[in-house]
Short mmCIF file of C-alpha atoms in Angstrom, two decimals:
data_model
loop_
_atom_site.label_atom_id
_atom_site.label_comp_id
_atom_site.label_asym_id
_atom_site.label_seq_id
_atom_site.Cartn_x
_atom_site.Cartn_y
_atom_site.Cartn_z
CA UNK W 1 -40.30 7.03 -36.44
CA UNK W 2 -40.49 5.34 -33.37
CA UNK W 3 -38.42 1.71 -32.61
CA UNK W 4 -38.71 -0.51 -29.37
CA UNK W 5 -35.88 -3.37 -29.18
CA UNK W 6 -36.39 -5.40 -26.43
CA UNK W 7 -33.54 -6.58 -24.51
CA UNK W 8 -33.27 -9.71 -21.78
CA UNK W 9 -29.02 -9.45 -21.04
CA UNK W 10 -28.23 -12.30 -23.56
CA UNK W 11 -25.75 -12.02 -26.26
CA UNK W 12 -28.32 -11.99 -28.86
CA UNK W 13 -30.52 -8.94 -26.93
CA UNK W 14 -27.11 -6.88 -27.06
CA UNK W 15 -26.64 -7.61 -30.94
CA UNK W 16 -30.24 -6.22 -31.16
CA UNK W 17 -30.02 -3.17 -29.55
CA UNK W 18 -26.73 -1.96 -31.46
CA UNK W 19 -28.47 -2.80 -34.61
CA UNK W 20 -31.67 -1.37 -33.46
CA UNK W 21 -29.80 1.95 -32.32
CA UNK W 22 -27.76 1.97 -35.91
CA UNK W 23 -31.19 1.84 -37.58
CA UNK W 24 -32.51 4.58 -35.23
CA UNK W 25 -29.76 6.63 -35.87
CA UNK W 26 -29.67 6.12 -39.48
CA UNK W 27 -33.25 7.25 -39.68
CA UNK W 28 -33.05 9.86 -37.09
CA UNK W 29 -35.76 7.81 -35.21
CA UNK W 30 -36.38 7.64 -31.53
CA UNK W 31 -35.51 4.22 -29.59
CA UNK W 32 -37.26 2.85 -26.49
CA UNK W 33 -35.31 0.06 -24.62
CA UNK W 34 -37.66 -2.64 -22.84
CA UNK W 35 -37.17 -5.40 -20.71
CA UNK W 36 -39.68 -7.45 -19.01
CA UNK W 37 -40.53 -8.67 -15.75
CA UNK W 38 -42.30 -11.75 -15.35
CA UNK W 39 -43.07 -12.43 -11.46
CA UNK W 40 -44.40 -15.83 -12.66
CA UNK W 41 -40.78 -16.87 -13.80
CA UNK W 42 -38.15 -18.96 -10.86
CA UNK W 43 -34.85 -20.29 -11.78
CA UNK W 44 -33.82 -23.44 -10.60
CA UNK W 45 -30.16 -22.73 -8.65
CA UNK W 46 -26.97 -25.03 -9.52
CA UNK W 47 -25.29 -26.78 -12.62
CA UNK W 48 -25.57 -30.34 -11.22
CA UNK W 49 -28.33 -32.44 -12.83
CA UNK W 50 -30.43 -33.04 -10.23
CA UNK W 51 -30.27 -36.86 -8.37
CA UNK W 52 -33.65 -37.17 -6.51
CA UNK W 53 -36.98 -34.90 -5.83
CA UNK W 54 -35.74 -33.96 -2.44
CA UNK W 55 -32.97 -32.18 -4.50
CA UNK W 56 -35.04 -29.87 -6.62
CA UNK W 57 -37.51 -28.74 -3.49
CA UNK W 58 -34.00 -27.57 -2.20
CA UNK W 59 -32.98 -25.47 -5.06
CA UNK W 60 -35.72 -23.56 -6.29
CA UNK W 61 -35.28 -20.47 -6.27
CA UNK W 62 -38.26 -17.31 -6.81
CA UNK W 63 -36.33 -14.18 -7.18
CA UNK W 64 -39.14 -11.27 -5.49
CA UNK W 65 -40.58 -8.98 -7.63
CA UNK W 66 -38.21 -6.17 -5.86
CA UNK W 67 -35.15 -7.83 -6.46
CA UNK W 68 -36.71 -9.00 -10.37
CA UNK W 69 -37.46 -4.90 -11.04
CA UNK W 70 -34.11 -4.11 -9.37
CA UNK W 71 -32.29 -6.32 -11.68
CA UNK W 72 -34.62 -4.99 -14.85
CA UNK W 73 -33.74 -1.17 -13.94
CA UNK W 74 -29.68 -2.33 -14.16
CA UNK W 75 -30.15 -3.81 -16.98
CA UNK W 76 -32.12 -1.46 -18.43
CA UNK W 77 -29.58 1.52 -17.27
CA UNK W 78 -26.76 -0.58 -18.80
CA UNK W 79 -28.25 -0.55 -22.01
CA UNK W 80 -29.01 2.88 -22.45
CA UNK W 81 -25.66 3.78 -21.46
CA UNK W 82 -24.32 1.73 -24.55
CA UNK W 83 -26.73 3.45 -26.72
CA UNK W 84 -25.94 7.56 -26.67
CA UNK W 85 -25.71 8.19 -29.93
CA UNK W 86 -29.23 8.13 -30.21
CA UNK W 87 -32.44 9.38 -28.42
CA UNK W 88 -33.41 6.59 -26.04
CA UNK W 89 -35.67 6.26 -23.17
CA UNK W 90 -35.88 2.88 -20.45
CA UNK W 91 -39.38 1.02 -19.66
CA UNK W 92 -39.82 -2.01 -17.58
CA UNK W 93 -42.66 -3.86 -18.35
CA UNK W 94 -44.47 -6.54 -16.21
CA UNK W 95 -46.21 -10.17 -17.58
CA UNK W 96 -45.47 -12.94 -20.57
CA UNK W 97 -42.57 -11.20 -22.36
CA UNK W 98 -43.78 -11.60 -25.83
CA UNK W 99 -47.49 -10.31 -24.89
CA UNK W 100 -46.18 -7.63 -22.95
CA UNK W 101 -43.69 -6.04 -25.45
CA UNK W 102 -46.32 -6.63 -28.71
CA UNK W 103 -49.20 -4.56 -26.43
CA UNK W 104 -46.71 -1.62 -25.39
CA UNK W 105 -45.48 -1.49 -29.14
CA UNK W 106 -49.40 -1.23 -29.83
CA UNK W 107 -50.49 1.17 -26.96
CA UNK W 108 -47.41 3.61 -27.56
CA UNK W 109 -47.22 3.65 -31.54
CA UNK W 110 -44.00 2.30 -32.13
CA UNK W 111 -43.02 1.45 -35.65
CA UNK W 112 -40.95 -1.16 -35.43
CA UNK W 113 -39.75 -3.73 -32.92
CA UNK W 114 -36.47 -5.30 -32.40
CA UNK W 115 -35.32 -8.51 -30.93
CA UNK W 116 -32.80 -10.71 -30.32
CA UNK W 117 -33.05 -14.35 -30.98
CA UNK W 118 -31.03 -17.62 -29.22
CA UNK W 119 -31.18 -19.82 -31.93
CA UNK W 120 -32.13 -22.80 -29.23
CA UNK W 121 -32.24 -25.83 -31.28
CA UNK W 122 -36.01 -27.08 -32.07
CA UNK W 123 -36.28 -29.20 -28.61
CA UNK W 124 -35.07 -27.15 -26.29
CA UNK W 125 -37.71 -24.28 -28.03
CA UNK W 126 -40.40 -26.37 -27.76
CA UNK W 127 -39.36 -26.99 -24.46
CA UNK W 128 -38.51 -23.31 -23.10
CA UNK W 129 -40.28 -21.23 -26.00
CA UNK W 130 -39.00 -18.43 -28.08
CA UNK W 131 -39.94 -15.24 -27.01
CA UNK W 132 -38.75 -13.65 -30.48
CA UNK W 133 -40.84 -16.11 -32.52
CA UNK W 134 -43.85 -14.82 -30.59
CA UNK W 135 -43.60 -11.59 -30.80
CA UNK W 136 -43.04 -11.81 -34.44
CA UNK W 137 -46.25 -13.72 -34.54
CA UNK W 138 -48.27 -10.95 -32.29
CA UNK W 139 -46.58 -7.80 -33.63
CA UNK W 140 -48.74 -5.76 -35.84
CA UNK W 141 -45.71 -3.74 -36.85
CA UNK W 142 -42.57 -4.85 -38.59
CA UNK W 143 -40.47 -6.99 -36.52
CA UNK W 144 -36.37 -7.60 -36.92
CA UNK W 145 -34.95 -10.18 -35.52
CA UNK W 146 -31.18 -10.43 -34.89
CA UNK W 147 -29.21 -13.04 -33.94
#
């Protein structure tokens, strides 16, 4: 058997990928640890609301796609340094998170995906979406989502 958890360095992602590796080890599976990098994705930088439009042309911030990938691979290496009791392998993948990780789980075979989940109330989902409720729409494989 083959499992992919995705990971994003939340709280929830973390829960995921022990559970995930407990499952893979349980079943003498395989696990392969994504995370996603979506150029098309900026942050906006401080905590203050923000008082006037002048403000938020000063703070945006668009992290390059070197720094984005560099920042992916630590993450990446960080989780599979958590994981050793099992047989894991690292894969950055590029585009919309929940497209990207449901077409690698197709392309590569997995047999099951896991992910973890916010639990963002219903506004702020609507608002920011839920990458875990779209991949378990997409998936064509089982999907476990952990929170």
């Amino acid at each position: 058997m083959r499992h992919l958890v995705a990971i994003d360095d939340s709280d929830p992602a973390d829960r995921a990928l022990s559970y995930a590796a407990e499952i893979t080890a349980a079943m003498d599976a395989s696990l392969t640890v994504v995370h996603t990098v979506d150029p098309a994705v900026y942050d906006l930088g401080g905590s203050e609301p923000i008082s006037s439009r002048s403000d938020a042309d000063q703070r945006l911030i668009v992290e390059n796609i070197a720094d984005t990938e560099t920042r992916g691979q630590a993450i990446l290496d960080s989780a599979l340094e958590t994981v050793d009791s099992v047989d894991a392998e690292g894969e950055l993948l590029y585009g919309d998170p929940d497209v990207a990780i449901t077409d690698f789980a197709d392309e590569q075979g997995f047999d099951a995906i896991f992910v973890g989940h916010q639990g963002r109330s219903r506004r702020a989902e609507a608002m920011l979406g839920s990458v875990a409720k779209a991949v378990v729409e997409r998936a064509t494989v089982p999907v476990t989502v952990v929170r």
